[in-house]
PDB file of C-alpha atoms in Angstrom:
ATOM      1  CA  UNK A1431       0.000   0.000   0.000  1.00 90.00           C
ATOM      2  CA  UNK A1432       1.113   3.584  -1.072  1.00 94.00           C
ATOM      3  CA  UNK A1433       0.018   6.435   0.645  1.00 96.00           C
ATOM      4  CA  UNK A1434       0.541  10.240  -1.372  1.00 95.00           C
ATOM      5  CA  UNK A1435      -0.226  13.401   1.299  1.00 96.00           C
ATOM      6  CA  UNK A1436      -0.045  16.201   0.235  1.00 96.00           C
ATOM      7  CA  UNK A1437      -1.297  19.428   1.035  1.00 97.00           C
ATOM      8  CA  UNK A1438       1.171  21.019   3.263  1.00 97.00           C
ATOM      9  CA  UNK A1439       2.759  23.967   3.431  1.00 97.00           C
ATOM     10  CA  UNK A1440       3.219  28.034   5.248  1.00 98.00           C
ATOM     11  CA  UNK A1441       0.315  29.744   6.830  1.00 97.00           C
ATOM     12  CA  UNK A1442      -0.228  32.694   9.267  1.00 98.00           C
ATOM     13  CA  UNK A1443      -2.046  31.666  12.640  1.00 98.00           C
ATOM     14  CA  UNK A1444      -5.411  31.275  12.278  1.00 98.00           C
ATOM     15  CA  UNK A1445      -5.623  30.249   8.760  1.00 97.00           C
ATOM     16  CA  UNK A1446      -7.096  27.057   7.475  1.00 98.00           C
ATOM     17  CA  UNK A1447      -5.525  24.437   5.382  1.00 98.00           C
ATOM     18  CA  UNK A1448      -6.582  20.782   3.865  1.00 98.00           C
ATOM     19  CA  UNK A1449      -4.697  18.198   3.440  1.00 98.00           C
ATOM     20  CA  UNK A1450      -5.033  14.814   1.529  1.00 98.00           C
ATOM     21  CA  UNK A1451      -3.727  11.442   1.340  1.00 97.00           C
ATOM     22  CA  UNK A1452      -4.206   9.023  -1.615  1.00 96.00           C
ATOM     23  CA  UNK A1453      -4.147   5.365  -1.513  1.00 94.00           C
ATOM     24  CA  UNK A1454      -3.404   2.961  -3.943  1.00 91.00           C
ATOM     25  CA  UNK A1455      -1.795  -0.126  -4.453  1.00 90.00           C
ATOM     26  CA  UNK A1456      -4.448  -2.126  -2.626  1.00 81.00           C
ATOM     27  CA  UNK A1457      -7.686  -4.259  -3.586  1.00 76.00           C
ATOM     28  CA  UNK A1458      -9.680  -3.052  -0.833  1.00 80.00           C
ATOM     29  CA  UNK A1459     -11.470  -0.405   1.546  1.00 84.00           C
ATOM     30  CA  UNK A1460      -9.479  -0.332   4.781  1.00 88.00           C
ATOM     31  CA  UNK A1461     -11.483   0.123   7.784  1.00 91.00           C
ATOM     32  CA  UNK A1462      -9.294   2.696   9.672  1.00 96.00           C
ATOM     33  CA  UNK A1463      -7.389   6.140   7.741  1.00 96.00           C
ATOM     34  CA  UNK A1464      -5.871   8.815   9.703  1.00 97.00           C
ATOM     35  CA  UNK A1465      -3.403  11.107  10.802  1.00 98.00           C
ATOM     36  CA  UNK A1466      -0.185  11.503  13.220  1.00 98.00           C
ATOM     37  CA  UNK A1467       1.894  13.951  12.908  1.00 98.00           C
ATOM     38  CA  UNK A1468       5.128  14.871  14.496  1.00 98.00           C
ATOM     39  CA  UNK A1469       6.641  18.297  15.374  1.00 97.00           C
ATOM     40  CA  UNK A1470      10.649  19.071  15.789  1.00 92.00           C
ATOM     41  CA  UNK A1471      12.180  17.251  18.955  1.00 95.00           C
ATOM     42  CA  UNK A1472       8.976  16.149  19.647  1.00 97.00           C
ATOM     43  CA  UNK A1473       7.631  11.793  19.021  1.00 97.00           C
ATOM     44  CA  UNK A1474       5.235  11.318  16.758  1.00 97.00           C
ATOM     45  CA  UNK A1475       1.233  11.805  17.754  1.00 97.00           C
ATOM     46  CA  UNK A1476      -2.170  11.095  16.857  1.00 98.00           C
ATOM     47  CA  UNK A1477      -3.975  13.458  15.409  1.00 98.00           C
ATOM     48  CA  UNK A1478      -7.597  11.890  13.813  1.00 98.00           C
ATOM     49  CA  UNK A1479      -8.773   8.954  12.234  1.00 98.00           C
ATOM     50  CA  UNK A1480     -12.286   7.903  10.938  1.00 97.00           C
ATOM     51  CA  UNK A1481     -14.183   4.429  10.568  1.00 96.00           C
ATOM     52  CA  UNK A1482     -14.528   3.038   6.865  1.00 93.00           C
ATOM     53  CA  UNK A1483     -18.155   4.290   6.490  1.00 94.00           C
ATOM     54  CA  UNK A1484     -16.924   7.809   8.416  1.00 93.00           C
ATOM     55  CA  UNK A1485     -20.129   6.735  10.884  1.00 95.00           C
ATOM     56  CA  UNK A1486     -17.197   7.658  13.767  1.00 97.00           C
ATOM     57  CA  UNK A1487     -14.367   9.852  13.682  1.00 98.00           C
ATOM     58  CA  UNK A1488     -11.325  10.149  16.748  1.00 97.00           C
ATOM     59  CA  UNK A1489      -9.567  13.283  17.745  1.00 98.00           C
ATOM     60  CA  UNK A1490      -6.671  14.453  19.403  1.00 97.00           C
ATOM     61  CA  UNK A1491      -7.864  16.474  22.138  1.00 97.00           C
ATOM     62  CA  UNK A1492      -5.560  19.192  20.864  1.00 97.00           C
ATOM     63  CA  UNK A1493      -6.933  19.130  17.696  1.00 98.00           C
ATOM     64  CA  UNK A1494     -10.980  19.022  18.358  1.00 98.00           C
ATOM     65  CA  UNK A1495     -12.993  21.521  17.331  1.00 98.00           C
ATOM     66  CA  UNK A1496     -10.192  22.280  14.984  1.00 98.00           C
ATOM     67  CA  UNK A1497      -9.580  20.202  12.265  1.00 98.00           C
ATOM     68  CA  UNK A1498     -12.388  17.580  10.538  1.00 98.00           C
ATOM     69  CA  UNK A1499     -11.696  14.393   9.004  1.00 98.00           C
ATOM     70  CA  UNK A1500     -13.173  12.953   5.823  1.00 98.00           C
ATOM     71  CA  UNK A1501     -12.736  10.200   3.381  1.00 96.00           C
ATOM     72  CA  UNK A1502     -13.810   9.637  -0.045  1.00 95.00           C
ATOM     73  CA  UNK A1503     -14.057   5.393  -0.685  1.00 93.00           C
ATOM     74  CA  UNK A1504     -14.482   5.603  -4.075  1.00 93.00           C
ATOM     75  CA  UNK A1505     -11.134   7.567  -4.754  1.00 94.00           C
ATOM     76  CA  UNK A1506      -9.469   6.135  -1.697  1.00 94.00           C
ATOM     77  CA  UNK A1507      -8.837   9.486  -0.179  1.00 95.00           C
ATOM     78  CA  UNK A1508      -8.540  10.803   3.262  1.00 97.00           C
ATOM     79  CA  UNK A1509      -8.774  14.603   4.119  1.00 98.00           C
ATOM     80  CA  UNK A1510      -7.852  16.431   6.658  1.00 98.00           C
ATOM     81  CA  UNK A1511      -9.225  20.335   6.893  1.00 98.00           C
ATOM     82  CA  UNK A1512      -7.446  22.195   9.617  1.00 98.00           C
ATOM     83  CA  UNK A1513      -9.229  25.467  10.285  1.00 98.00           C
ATOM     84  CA  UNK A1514      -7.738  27.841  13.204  1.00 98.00           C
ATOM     85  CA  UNK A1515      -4.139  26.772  12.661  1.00 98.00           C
ATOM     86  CA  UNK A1516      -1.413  27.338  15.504  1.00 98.00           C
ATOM     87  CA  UNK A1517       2.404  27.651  15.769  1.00 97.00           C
ATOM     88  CA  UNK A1518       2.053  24.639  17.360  1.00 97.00           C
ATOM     89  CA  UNK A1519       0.460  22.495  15.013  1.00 98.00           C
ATOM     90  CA  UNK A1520       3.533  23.105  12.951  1.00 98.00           C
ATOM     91  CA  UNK A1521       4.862  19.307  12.262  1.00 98.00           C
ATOM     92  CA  UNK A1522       5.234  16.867   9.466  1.00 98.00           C
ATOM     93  CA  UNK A1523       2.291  15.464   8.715  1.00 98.00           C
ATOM     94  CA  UNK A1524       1.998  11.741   8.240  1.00 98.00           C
ATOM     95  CA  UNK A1525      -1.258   9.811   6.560  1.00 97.00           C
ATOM     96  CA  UNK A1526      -2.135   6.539   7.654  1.00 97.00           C
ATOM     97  CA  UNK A1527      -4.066   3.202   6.930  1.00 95.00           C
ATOM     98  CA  UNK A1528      -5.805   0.400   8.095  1.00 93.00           C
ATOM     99  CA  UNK A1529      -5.243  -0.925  11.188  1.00 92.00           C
ATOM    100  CA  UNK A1530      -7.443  -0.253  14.019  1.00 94.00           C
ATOM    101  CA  UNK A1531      -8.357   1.862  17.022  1.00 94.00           C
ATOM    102  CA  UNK A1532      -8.688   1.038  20.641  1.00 94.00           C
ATOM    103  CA  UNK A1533      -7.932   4.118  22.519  1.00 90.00           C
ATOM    104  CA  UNK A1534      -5.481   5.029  19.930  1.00 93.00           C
ATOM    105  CA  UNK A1535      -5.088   4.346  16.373  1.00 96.00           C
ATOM    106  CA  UNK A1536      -2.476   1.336  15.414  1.00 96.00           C
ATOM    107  CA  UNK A1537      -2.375   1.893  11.763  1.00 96.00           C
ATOM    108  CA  UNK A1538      -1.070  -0.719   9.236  1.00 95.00           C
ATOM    109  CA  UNK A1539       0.853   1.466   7.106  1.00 95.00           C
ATOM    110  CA  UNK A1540       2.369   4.914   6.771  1.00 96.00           C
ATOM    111  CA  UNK A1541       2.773   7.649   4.080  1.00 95.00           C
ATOM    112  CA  UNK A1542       5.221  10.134   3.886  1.00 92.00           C
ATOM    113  CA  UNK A1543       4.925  13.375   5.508  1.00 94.00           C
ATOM    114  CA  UNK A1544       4.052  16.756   4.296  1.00 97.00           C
ATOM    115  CA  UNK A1545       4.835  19.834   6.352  1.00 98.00           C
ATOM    116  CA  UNK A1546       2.708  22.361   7.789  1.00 98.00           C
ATOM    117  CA  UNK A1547       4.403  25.252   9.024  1.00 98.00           C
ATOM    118  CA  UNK A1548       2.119  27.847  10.772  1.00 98.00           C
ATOM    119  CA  UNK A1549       3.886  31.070  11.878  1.00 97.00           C
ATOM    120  CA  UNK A1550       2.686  33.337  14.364  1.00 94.00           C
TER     121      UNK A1550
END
């Protein structure tokens, strides 16, 4: 499985962005996509994931209210629209797939990052 994000890039504080992930290289409809991401110095976090049908959705509780999660099934897409961006949402963003979530997401497989820099 492949995973494309992108998306990223240099905001302002309080600006919105979106970012997607693509999947391909698979024959089916995982159950689980999300997003971690990980700032400088810091490990690598949860940020959302959502259920194949999108019936449930997780946050980070840094990031509720904040950002929503999305998917489109039939292009094997995951979004992620970040409204209200802070300095310290500034990390590499990393998509995710499959997997499951009990507490906290244990995805399958990873993407590469894109960055989202948000200066204040």
């Amino acid at each position: 499985v492949q995973l494309q994000a992108s998306g990223g890039g240099l905001v302002q504080a309080g600006s919105s962005l979106t970012l997607s992930c693509t999947a391909s290289g698979r024959s089916f409809t995982s159950n689980f996509m999300g997003w971690f991401r990980q700032a400088p110095g810091k490990e690598r976090e949860f940020v959302s994931c959502i259920t194949l049908t999108g019936s449930r959705t997780y946050y980070a509780d840094s990031v509720k209210g904040r950002f929503t999660i999305s998917r489109d099934n039939a292009k094997d897409m995951v979004f992620l629209q970040m409204n209200s961006l802070k300095p310290e949402d500034t990390a590499v963003y990393y998509c995710a797939d499959d997997g499951y979530y009990s507490g906290n997401y244990y995805p399958d497989h990873w993407g590469k990052g894109t960055q989202v820099t948000v200066s204040s």
